[in-house]
Coordinates of C-alpha atoms and ligand atoms in Angstrom, one line a residue:
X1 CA 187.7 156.5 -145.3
X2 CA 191.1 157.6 -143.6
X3 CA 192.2 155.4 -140.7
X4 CA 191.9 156.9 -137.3
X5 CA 195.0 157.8 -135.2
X6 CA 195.3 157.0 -131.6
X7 CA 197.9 158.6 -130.0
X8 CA 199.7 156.6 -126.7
X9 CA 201.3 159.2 -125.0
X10 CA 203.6 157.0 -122.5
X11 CA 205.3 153.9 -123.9
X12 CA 205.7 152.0 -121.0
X13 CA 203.6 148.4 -119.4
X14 CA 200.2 149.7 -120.4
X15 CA 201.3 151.8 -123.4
X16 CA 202.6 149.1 -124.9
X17 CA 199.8 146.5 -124.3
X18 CA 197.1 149.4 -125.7
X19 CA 199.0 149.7 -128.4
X20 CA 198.5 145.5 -129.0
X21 CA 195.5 146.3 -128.4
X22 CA 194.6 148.8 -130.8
X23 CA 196.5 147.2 -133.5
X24 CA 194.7 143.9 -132.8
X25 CA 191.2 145.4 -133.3
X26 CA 192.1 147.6 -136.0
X27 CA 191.4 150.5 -134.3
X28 CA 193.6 153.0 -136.5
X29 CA 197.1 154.1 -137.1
X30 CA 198.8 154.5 -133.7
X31 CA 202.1 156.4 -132.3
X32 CA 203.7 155.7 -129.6
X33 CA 205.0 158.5 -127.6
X34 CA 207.7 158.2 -124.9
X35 CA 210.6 160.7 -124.0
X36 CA 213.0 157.6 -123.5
X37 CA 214.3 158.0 -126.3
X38 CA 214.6 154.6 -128.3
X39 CA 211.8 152.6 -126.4
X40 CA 208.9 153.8 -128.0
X41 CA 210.6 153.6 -131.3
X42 CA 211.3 149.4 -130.4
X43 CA 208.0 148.7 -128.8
X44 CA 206.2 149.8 -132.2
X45 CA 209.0 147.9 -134.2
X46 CA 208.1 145.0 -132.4
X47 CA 204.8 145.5 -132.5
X48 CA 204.2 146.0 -136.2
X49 CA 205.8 142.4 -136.2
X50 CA 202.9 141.2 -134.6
X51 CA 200.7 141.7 -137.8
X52 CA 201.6 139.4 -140.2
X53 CA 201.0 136.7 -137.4
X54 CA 196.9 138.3 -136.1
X55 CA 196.3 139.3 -139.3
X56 CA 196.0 143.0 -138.5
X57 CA 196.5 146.5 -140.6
X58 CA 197.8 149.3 -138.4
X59 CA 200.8 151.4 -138.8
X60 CA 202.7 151.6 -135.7
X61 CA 205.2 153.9 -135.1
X62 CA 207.3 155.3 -132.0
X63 CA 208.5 158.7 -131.7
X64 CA 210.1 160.8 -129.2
X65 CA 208.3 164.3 -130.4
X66 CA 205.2 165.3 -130.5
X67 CA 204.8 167.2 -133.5
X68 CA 204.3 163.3 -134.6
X69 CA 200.6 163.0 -132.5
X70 CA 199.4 165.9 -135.1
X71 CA 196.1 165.1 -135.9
X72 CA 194.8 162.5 -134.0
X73 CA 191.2 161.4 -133.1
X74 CA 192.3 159.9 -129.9
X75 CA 194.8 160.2 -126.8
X76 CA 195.3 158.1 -124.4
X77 CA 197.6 159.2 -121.8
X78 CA 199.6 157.0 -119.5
X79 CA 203.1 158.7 -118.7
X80 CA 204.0 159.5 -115.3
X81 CA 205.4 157.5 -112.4
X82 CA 203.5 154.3 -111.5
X83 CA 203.5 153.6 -107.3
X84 CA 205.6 151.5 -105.3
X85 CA 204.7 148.6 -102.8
X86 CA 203.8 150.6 -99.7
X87 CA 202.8 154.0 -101.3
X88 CA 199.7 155.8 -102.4
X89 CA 198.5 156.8 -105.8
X90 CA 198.0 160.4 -104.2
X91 CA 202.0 160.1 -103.2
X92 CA 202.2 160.7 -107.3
X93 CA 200.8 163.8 -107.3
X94 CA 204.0 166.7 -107.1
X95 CA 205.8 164.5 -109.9
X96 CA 203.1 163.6 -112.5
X97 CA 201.6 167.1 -112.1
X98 CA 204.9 167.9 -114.1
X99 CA 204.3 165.3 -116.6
X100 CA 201.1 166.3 -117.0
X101 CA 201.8 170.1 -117.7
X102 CA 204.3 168.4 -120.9
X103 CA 201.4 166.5 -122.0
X104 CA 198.6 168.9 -122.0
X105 CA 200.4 171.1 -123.6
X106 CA 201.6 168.6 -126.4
X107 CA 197.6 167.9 -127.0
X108 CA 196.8 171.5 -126.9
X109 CA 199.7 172.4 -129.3
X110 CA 199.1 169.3 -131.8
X111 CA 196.0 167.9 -131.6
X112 CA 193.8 169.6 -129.5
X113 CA 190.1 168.3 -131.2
X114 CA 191.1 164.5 -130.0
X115 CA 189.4 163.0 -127.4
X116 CA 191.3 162.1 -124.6
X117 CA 191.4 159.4 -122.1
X118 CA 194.0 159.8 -118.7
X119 CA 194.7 156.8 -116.6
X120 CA 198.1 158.7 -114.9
X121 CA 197.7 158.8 -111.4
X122 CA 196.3 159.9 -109.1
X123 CA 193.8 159.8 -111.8
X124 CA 190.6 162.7 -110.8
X125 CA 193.5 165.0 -110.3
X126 CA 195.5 164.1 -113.0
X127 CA 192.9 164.2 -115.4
X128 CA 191.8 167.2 -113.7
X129 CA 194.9 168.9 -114.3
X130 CA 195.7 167.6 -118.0
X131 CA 192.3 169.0 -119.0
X132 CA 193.3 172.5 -117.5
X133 CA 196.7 172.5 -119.0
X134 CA 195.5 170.8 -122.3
X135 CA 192.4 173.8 -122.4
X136 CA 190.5 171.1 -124.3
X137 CA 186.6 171.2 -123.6
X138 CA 185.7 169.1 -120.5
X139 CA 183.5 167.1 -122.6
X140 CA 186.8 165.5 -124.5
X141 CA 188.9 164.7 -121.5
X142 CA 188.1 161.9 -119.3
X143 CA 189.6 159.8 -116.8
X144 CA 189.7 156.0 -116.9
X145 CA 189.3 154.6 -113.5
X146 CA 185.4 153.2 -113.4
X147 CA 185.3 150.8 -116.0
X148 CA 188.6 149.1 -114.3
X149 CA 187.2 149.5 -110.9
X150 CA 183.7 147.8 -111.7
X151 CA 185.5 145.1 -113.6
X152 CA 187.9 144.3 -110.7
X153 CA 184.5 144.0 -108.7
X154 CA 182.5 142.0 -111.0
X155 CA 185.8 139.7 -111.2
X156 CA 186.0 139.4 -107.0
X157 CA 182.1 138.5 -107.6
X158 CA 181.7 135.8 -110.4
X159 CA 184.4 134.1 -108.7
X160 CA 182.0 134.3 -105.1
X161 CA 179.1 133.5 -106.8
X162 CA 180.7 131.0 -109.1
X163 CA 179.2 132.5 -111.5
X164 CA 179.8 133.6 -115.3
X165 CA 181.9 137.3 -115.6
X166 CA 179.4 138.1 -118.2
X167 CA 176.2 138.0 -115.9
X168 CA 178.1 140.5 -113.5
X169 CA 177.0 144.3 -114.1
X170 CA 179.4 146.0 -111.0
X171 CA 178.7 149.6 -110.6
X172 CA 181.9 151.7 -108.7
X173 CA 181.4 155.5 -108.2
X174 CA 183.4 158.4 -106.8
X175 CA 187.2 159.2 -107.2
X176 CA 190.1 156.0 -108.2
X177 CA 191.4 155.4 -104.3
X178 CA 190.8 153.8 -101.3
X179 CA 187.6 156.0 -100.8
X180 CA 185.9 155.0 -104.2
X181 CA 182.2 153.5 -103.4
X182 CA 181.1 150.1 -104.5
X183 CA 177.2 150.8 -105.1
X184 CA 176.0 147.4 -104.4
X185 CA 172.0 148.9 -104.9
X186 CA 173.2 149.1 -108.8
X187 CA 175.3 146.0 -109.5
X188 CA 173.2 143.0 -110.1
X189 CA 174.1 139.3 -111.9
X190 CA 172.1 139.5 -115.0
X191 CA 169.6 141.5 -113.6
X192 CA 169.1 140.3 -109.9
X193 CA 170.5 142.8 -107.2
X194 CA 173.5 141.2 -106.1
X195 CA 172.2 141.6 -102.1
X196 CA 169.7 139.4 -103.6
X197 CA 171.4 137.0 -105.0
X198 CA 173.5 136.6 -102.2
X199 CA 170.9 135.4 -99.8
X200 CA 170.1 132.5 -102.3
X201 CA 173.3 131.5 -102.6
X202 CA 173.9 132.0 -98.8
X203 CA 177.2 134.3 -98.8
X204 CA 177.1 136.5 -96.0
X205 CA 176.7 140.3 -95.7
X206 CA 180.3 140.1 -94.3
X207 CA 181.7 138.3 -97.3
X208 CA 180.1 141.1 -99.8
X209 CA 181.6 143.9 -97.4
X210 CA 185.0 141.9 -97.9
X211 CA 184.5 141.8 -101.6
X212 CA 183.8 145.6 -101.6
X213 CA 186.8 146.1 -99.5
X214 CA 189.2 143.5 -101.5
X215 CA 187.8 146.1 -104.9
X216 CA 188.6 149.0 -103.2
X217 CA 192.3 147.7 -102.6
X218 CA 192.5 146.2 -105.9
X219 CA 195.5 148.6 -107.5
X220 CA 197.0 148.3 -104.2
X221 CA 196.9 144.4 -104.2
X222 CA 198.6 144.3 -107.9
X223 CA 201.1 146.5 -107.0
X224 CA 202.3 144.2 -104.0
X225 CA 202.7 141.5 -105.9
X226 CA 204.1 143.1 -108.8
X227 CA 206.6 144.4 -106.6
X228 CA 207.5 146.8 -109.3
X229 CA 204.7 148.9 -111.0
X230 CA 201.2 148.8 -111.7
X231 CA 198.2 147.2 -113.1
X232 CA 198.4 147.1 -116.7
X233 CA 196.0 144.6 -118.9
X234 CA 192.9 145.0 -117.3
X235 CA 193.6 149.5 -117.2
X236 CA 194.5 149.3 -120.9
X237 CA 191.6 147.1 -121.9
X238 CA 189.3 149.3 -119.8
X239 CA 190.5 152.2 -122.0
X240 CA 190.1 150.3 -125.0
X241 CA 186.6 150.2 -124.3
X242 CA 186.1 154.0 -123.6
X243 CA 188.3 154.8 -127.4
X244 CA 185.8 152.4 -128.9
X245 CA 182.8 153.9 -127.9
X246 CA 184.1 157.3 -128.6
X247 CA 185.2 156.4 -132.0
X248 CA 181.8 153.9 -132.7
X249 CA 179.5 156.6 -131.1
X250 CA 178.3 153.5 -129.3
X251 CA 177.0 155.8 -126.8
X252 CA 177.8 153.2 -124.0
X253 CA 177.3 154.1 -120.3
X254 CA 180.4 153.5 -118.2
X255 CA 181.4 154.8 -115.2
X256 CA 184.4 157.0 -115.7
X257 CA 186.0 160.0 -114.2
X258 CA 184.0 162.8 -116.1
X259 CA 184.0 166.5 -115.4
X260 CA 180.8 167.1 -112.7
X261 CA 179.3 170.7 -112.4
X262 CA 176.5 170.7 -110.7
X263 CA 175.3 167.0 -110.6
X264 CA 175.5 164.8 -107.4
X265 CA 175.8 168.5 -105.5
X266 CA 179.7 168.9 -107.3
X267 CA 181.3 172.1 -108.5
X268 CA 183.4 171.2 -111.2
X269 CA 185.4 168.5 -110.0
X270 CA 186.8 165.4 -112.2
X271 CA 185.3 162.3 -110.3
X272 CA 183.8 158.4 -111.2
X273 CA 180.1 159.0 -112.5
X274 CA 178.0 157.1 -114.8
X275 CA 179.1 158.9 -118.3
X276 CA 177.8 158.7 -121.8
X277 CA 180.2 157.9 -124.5
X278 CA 179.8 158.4 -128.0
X279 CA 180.8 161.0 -130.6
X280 CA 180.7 164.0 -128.7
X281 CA 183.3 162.7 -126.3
X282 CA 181.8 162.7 -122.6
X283 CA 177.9 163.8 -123.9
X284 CA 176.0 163.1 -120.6
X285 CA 176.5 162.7 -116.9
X286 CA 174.1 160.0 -115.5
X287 CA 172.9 161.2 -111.9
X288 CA 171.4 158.4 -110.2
X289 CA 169.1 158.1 -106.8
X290 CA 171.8 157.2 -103.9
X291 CA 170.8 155.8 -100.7
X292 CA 172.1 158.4 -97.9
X293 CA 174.8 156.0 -96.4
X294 CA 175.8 156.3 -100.2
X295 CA 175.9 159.7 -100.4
X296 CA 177.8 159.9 -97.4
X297 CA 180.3 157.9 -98.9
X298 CA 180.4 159.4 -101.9
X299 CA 181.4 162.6 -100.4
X300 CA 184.2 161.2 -98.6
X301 CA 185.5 160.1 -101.7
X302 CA 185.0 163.7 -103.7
X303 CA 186.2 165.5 -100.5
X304 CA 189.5 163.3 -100.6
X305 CA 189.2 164.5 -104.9
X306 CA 189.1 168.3 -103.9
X307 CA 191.6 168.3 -101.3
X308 CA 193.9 166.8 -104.2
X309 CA 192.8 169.5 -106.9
X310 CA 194.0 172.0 -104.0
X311 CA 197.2 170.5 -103.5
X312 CA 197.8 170.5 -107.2
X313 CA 196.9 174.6 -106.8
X314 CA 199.3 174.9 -104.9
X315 CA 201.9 173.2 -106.4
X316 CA 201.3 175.0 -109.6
X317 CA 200.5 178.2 -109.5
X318 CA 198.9 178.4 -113.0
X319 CA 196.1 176.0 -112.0
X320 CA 195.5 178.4 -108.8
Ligands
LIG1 C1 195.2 150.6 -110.7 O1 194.2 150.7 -110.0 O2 195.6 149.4 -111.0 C2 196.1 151.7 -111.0 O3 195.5 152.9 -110.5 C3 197.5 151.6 -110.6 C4 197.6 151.7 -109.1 O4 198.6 152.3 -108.6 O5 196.9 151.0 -108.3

């Protein structure tokens, strides 16, 4: 059988470590695409150098055109501007819009039956907008956001609890900002609602609500102490998982930011929900019972999404 092709559109921190990635877990051939012109081109030279050492088969190339994506199974998209210290992911919007407008129509105009994952922020709009420029079916454009957000919360918890990473199943809904809602009623440690578990090991209700608070700021936090750009590992390795269980049909249910039209009361908005992966791209959205302070927060979060999508209107006048 032929070896899959990823596509990396955006050569930059997380570009490069998907690409490792990838290569590592023999995913399939992968280019590198960046428009700075030489860096994708020495990433994937430096890359490829990597194999001999782990052992892995994957040709890795860089390339500054797009004509060179032709063809492949999956996208992932991460070119844009990254935040500063100090600013908001929504403060990305006017200049990744543009970017995103090049990309979508690079997918459309070379591979437009890939499945494709956005992590550019701010990430429901972006993704949003790369789908409607891209004119891919919703079902094949997602947005990565959940699967980092629940793992930044199971991480702020095992270390609470003292516990093992692996026992932590975090559940984060609604759009990738500072409104996105921590449902503690789903995330349990290997099975015991986490509420639960915190009475027995006596950590306050306060202490969760800082926890929930400390996940909801967790970009933010990395970006501080960065001091210049973003998060990188942990995004890439979320998307990772999302290309795997598109490509294994593993049919896996992670949150991610999938298109909603009619669930959880939504009119075709891009927003965190619990999403089935497998080989039909995003096959199912997974509507779950929600307490009503829940819901209320939940809206916030998607009213903060549609005011984006708006703005992005407005800004281009295609998308109106
Ligand atoms: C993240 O959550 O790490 C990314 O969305 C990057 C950011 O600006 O926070």
């Amino acid at each position: 059988m032929a070896r899959k092709k990823i596509a990396l559109i955006g050569a930059g921190m997380i570009g490069g470590t998907l690409a490792h990635l990838a290569a590592k877990k023999e995913m399939g051939d992968i280019v590198l695409f960046d428009i700075a012109e030489g860096m994708p081109q020495g990433k994937a030279l430096d890359l490829s150098q990597c194999g001999p050492i782990e052992g892995f088969d994957a040709k890795i190339t860089g390339t500054n055109d797009y004509a060179d994506i032709a063809g492949a199974d999956v996208v992932i998209v991460t070119a844009g501007v990254p935040r500063k210290p100090g600013m908001s992911r929504d403060d990305l919007l006017g200049i990744n819009l543009k970017v995103m407008k090049a990309v979508g129509e690079g997918i459309k105009n070379n591979c437009p039956d890939a499945f494709v994952i956005c992590i550019t922020n701010p990430l429901d709009a972006m993704v949003w907008a790369l789908r409607e420029f891209s004119g891919l079916p919703h079902n094949k454009v997602v947005g990565m956001a959940g699967v980092l957000d629940s793992a930044r919360f199971a991480t702020f918890l095992a270390w609470e609890f003292g516990c093992s990473v692996k026992d932590v199943n975090a559940f984060v809904l609604g759009g990738h900002g500072d409104t996105m809602v921590p449902v503690t009623s789903y995330t349990t440690i290997n099975g015991i609602p986490v509420n639960d578990y915190a009475k027995i090991k006596g950590v306050s209700e306060s202490r969760i609500d800082e926890i929930v608070d400390r996940t909801r700021k967790g970009g933010g936090e990395i970006v501080g102490l960065l001091g210049n750009g973003s998060a990188y590992y942990a995004p890439a390795t979320s998307a990772i998982s999302m290309a795997e269980a598109y490509l294994g049909d593993q049919k896996r249910i992670l949150p991610c930011a999938s298109y909603v039209d009619g669930k959880y009361g939504l009119d075709g908005l891009y927003v965190g929900v619990p999403t089935v992966i497998g080989a039909g791209g995003t096959e199912e959205v997974v509507e779950i019972e929600l307490s009503d302070e829940e819901k209320a927060n939940l809206k916030v979060s998607t009213d903060a999404v549609e005011e984006l999508l708006e703005a992005c209107k407005g800004l281009d006048g295609s998308l109106a």
